[in-house]
PDB file of C-alpha atoms and ligand atoms in Angstrom:
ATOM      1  CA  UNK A   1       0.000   0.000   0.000  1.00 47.00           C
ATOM      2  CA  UNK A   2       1.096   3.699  -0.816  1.00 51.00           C
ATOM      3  CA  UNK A   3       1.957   5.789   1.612  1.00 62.00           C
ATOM      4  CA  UNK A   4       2.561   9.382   1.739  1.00 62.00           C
ATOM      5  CA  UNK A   5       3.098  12.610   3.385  1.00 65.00           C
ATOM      6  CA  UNK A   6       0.006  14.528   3.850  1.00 56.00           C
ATOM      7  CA  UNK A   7       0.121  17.633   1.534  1.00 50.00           C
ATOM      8  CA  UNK A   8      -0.004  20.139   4.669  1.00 49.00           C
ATOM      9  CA  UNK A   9       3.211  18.603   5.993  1.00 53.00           C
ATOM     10  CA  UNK A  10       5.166  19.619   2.894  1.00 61.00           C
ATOM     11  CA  UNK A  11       6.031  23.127   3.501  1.00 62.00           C
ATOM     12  CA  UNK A  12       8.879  23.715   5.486  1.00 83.00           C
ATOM     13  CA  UNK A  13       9.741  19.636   5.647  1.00 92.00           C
ATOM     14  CA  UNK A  14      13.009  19.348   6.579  1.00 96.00           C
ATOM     15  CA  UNK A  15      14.358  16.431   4.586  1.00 97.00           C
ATOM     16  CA  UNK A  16      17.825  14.596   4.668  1.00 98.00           C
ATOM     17  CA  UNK A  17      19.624  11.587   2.794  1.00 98.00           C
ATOM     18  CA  UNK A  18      21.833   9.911   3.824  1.00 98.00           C
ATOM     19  CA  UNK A  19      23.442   7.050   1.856  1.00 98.00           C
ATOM     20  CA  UNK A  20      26.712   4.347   1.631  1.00 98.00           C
ATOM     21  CA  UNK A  21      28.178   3.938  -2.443  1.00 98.00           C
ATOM     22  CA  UNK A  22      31.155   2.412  -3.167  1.00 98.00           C
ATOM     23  CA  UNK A  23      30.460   1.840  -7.032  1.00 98.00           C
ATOM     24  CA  UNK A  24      28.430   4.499  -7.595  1.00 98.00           C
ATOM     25  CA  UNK A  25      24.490   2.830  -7.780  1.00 98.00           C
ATOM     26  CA  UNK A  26      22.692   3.779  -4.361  1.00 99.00           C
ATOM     27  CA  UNK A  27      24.597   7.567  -5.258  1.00 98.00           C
ATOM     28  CA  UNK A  28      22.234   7.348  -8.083  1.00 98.00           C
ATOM     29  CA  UNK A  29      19.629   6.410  -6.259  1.00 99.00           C
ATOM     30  CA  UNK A  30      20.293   9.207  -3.896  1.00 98.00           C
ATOM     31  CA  UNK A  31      20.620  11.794  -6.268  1.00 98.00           C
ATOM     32  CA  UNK A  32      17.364  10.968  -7.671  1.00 98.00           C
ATOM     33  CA  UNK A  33      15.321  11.084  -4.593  1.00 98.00           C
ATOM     34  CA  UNK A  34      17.067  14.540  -3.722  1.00 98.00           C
ATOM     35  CA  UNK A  35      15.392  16.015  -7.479  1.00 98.00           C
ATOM     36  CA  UNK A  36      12.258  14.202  -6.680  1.00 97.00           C
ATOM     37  CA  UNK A  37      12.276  15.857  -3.493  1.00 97.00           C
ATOM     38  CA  UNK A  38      13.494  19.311  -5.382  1.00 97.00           C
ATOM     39  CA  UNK A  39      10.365  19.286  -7.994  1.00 96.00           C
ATOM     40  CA  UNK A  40       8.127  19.090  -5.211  1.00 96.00           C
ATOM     41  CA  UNK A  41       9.734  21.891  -3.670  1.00 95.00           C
ATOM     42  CA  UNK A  42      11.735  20.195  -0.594  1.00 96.00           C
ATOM     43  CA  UNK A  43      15.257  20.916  -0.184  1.00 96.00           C
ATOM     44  CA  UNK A  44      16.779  18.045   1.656  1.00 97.00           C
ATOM     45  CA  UNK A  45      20.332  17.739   3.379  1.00 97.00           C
ATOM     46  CA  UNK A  46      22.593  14.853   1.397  1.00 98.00           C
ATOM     47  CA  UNK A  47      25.097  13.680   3.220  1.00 98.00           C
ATOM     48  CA  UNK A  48      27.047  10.236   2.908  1.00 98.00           C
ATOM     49  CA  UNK A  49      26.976   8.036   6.073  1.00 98.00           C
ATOM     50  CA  UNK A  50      30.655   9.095   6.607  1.00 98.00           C
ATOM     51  CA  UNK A  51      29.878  12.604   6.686  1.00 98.00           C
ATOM     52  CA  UNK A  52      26.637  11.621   8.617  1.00 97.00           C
ATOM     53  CA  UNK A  53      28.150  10.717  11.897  1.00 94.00           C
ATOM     54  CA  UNK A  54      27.161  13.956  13.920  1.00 95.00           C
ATOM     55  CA  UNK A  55      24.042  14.828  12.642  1.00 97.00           C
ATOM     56  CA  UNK A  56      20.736  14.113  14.317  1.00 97.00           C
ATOM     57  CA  UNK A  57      18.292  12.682  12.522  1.00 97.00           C
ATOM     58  CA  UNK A  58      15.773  14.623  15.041  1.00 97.00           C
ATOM     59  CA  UNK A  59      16.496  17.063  13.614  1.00 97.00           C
ATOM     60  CA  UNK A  60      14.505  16.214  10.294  1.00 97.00           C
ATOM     61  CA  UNK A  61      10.852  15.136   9.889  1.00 96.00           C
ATOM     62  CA  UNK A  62      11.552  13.326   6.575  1.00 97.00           C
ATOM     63  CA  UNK A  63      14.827  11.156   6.616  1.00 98.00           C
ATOM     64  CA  UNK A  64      15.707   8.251   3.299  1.00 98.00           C
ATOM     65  CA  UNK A  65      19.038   6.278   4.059  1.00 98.00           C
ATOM     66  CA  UNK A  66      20.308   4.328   1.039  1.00 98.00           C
ATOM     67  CA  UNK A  67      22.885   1.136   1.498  1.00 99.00           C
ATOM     68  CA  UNK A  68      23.609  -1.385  -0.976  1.00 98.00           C
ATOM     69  CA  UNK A  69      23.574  -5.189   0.173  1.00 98.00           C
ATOM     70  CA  UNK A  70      26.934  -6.768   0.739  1.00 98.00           C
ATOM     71  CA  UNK A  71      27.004 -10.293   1.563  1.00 98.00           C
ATOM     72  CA  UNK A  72      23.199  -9.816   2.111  1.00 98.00           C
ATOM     73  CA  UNK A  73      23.489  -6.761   4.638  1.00 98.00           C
ATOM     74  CA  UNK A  74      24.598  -3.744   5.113  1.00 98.00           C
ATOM     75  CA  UNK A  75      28.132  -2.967   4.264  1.00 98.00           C
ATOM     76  CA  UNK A  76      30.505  -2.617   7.319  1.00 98.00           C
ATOM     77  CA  UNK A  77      30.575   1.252   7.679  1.00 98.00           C
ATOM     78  CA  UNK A  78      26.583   1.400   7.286  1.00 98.00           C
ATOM     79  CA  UNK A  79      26.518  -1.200  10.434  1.00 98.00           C
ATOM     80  CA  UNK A  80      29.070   0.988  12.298  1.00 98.00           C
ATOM     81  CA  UNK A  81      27.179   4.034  12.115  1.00 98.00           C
ATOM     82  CA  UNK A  82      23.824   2.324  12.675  1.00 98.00           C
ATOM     83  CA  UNK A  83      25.472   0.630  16.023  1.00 98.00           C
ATOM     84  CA  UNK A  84      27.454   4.139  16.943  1.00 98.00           C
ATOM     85  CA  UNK A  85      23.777   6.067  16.471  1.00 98.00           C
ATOM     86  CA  UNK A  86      21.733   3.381  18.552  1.00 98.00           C
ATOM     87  CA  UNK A  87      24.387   3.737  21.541  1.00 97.00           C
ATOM     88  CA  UNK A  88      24.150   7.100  20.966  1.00 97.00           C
ATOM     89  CA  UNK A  89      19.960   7.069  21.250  1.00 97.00           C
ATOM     90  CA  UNK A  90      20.065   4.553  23.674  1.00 97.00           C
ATOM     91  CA  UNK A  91      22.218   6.960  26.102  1.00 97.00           C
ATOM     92  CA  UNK A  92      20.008   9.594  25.158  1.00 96.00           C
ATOM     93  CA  UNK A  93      16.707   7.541  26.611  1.00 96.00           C
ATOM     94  CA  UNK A  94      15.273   7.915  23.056  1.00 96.00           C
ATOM     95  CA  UNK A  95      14.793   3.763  22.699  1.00 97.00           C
ATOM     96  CA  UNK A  96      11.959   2.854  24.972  1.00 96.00           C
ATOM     97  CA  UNK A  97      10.028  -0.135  25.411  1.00 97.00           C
ATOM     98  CA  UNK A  98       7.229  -0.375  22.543  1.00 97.00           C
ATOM     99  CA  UNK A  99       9.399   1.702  20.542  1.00 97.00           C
ATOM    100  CA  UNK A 100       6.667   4.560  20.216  1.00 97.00           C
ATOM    101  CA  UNK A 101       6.004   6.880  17.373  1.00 97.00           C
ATOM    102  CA  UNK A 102       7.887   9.963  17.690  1.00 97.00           C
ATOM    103  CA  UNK A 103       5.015  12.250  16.178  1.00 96.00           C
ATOM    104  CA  UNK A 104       5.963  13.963  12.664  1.00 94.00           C
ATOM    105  CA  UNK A 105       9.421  11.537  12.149  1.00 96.00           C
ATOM    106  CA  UNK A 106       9.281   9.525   9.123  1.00 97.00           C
ATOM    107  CA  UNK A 107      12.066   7.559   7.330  1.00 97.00           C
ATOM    108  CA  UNK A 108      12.407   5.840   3.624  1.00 98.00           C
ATOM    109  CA  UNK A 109      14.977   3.221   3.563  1.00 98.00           C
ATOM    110  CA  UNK A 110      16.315   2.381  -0.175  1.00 98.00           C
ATOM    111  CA  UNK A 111      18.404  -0.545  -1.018  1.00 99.00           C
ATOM    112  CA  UNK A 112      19.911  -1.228  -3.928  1.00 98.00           C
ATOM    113  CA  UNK A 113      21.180  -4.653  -4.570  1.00 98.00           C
ATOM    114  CA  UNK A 114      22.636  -7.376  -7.634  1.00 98.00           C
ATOM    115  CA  UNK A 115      20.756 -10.386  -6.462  1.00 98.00           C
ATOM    116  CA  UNK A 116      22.958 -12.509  -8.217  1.00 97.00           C
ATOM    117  CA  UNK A 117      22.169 -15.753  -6.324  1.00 97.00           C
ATOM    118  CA  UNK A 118      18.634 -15.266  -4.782  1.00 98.00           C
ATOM    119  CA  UNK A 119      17.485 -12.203  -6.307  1.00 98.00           C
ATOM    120  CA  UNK A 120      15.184  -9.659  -3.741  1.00 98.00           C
ATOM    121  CA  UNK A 121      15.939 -11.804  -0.681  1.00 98.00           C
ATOM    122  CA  UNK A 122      19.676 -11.044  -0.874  1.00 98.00           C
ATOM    123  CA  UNK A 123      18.513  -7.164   0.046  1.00 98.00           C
ATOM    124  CA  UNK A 124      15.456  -7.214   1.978  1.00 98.00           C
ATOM    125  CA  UNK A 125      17.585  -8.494   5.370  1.00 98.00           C
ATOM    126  CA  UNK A 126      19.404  -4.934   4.568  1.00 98.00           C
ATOM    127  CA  UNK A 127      15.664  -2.833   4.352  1.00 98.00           C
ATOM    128  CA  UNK A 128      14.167  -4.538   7.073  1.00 98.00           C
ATOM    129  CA  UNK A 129      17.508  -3.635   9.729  1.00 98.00           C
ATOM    130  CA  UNK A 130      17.967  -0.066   8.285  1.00 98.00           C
ATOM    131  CA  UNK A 131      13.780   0.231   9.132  1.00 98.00           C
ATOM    132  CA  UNK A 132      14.151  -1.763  12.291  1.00 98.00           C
ATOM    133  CA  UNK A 133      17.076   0.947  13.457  1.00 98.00           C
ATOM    134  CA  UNK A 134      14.689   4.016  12.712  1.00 98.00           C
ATOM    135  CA  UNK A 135      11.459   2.231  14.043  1.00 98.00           C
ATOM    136  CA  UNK A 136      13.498   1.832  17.154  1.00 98.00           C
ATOM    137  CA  UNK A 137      14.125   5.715  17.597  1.00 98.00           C
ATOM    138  CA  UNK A 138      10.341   5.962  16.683  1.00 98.00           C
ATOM    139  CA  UNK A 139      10.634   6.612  13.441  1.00 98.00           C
ATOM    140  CA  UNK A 140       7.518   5.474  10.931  1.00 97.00           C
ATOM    141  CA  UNK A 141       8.878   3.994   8.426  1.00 97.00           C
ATOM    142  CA  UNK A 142       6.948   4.645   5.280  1.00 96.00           C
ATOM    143  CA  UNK A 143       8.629   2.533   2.678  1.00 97.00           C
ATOM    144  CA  UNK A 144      11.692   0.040   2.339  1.00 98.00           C
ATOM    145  CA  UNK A 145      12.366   0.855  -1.440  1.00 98.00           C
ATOM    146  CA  UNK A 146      14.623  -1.997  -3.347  1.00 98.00           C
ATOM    147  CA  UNK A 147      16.483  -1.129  -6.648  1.00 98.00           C
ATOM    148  CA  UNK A 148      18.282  -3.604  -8.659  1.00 98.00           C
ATOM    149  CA  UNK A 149      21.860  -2.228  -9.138  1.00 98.00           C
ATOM    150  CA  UNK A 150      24.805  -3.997 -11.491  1.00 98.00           C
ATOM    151  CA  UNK A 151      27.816  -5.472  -9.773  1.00 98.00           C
ATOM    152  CA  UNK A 152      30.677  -3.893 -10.959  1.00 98.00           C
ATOM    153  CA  UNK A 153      33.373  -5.225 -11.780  1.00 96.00           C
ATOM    154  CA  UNK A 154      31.678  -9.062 -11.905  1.00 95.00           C
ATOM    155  CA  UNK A 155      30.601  -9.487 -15.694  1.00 95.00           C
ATOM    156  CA  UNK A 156      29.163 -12.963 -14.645  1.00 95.00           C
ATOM    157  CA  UNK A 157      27.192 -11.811 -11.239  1.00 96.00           C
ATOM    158  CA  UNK A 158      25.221  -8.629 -13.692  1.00 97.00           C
ATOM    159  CA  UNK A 159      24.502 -10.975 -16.334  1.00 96.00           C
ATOM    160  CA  UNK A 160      24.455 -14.812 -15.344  1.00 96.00           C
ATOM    161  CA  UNK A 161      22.474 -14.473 -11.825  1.00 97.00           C
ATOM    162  CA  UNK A 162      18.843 -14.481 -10.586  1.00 96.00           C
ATOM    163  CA  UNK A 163      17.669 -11.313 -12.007  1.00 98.00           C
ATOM    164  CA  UNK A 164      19.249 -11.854 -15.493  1.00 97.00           C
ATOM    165  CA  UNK A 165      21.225  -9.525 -17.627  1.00 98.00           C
ATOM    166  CA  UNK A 166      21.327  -6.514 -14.984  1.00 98.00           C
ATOM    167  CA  UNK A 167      24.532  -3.910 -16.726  1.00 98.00           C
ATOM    168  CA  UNK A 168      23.717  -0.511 -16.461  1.00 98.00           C
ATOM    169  CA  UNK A 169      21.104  -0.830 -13.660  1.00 98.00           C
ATOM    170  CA  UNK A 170      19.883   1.559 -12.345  1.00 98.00           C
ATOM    171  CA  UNK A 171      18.470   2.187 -15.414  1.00 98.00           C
ATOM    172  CA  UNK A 172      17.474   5.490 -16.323  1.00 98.00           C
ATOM    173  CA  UNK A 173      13.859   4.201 -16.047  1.00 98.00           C
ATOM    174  CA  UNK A 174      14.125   2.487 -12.736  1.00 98.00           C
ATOM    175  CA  UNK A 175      16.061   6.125 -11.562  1.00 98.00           C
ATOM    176  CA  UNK A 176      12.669   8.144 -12.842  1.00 98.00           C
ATOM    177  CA  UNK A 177      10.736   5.634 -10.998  1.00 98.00           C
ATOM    178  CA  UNK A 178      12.649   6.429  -8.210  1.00 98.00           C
ATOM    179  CA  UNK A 179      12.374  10.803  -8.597  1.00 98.00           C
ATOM    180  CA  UNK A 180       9.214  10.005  -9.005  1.00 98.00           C
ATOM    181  CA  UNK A 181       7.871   8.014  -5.783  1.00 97.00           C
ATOM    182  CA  UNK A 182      10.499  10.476  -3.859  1.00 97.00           C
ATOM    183  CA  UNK A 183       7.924  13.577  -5.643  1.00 97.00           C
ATOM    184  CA  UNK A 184       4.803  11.503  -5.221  1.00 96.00           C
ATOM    185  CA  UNK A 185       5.527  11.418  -1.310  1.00 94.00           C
ATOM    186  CA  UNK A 186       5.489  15.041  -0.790  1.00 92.00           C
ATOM    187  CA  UNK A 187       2.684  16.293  -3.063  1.00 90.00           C
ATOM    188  CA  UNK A 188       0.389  13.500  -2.993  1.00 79.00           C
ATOM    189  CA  UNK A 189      -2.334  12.867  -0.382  1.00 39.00           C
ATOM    190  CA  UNK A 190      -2.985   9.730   1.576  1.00 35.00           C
TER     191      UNK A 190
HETATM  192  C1  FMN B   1      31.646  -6.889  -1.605  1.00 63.03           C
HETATM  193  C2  FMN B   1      30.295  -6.932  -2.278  1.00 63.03           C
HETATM  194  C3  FMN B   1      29.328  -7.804  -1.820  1.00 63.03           C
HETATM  195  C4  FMN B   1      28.071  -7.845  -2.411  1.00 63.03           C
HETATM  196  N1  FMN B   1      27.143  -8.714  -1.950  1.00 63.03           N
HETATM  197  C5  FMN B   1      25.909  -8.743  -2.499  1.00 63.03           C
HETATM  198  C6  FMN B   1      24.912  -9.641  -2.026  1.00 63.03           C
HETATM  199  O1  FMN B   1      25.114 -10.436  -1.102  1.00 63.03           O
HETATM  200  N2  FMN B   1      23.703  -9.614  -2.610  1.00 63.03           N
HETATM  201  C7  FMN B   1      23.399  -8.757  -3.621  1.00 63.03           C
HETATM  202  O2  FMN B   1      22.264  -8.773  -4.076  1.00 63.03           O
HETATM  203  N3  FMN B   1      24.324  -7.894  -4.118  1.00 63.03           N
HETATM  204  C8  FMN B   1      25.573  -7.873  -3.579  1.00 63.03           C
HETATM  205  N4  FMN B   1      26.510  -7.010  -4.050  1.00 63.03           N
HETATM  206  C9  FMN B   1      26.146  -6.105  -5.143  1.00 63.03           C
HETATM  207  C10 FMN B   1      25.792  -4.722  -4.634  1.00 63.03           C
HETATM  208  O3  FMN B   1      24.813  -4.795  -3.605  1.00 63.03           O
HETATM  209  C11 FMN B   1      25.200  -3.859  -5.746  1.00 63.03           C
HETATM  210  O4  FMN B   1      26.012  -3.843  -6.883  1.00 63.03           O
HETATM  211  C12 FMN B   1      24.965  -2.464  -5.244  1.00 63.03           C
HETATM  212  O5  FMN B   1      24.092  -1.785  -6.100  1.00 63.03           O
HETATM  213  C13 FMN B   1      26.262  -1.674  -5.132  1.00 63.03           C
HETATM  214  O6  FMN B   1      25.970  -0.391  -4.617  1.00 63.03           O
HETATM  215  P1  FMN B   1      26.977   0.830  -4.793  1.00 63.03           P
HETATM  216  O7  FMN B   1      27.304   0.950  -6.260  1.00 63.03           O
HETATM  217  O8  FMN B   1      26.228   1.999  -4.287  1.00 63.03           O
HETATM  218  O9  FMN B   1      28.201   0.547  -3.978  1.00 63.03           O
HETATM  219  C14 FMN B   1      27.775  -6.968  -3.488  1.00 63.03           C
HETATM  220  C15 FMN B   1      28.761  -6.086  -3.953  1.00 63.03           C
HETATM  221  C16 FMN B   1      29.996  -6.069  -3.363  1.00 63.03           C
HETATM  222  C17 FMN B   1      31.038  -5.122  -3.886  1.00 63.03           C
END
């Protein structure tokens, strides 16, 4: 099921993204949910999970963190800030039994993935513990979005594995797709 942002809650949204790329496809992916976000008149914060660190996602209403799946979760880094921000939270007495809503706080998690030997399931472990992290800081957690990306630099993996011949994802189709579900969020009603 769809769900959105309610129209009223668009102006002044404060909206980041943060995201992990090594090679380049969840950047993509990132970069089109920040113009999505743009035509629809929200100017979010981009920041890589590196540069990430000391900002609190408090701080924003409207928060999408993009990993890729490595080994069928998230790559190292992406676990070490995800461990280093629940300490942090924890600390902080923002984790509390029943984990409940933290009113206006809503987070997007985006995953993009090769699925080279079980397709989807190789990435969904990675959505469902990036949406586990922000329901536990009482985050709602809208949507766990999944993009196919191509492995680089493993010919056989993008073109012999579950999800077929997979070079040059994200396409420029699946990236629209993306802008446009990012857009849709903001401007559309429930
Ligand atoms: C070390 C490594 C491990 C990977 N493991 C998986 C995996 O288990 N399952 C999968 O679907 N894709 C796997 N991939 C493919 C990446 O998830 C995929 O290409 C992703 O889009 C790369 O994102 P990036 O270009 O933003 O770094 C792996 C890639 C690398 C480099």
């Amino acid at each position: 099921m769809a769900r959105t942002i309610e129209h009223h809650d668009a102006p002044g949204l404060r909206a980041m993204i943060v995201y992990w790329s090594a090679s380049g496809n969840t950047k993509k992916v990132a970069e089109a949910v920040q113009r999505g976000l743009m035509s629809a008149s929200v100017q979010p914060m981009v920041r890589t999970v590196a540069e990430a660190g000391g900002i609190d996602l408090y701080d924003y209403d409207l928060v999408f963190f993009g990993a890729p799946s490595y080994s069928f979760l998230p790559p190292e880094p992406v676990l070490r800030y995800v461990k280093e921000k629940i300490r942090h939270h924890r600390d902080r007495g923002d984790i509390k039994p029943g984990a409940p809503k933290v009113p206006g706080k809503r987070a997007i998690v985006f995953v993009t993935y090769s699925g080279p030997h079980t397709g989807i399931d190789e990435a969904i472990p990675v959505g469902k513990y990036l949406g586990q992290f922000f329901a536990h800081i009482g985050f709602d957690v809208l949507h766990e979005w999944y993009i196919v990306g191509e492995f680089h630099g493993r010919e056989d993996l993008s073109t012999l594995g579950r999800l077929g011949d997979i070079r040059g994802r994200p396409s420029i189709e699946d990236l629209a797709n993306v802008e446009r579900q990012a857009a849709e969020l903001v401007l559309k009603g429930p």
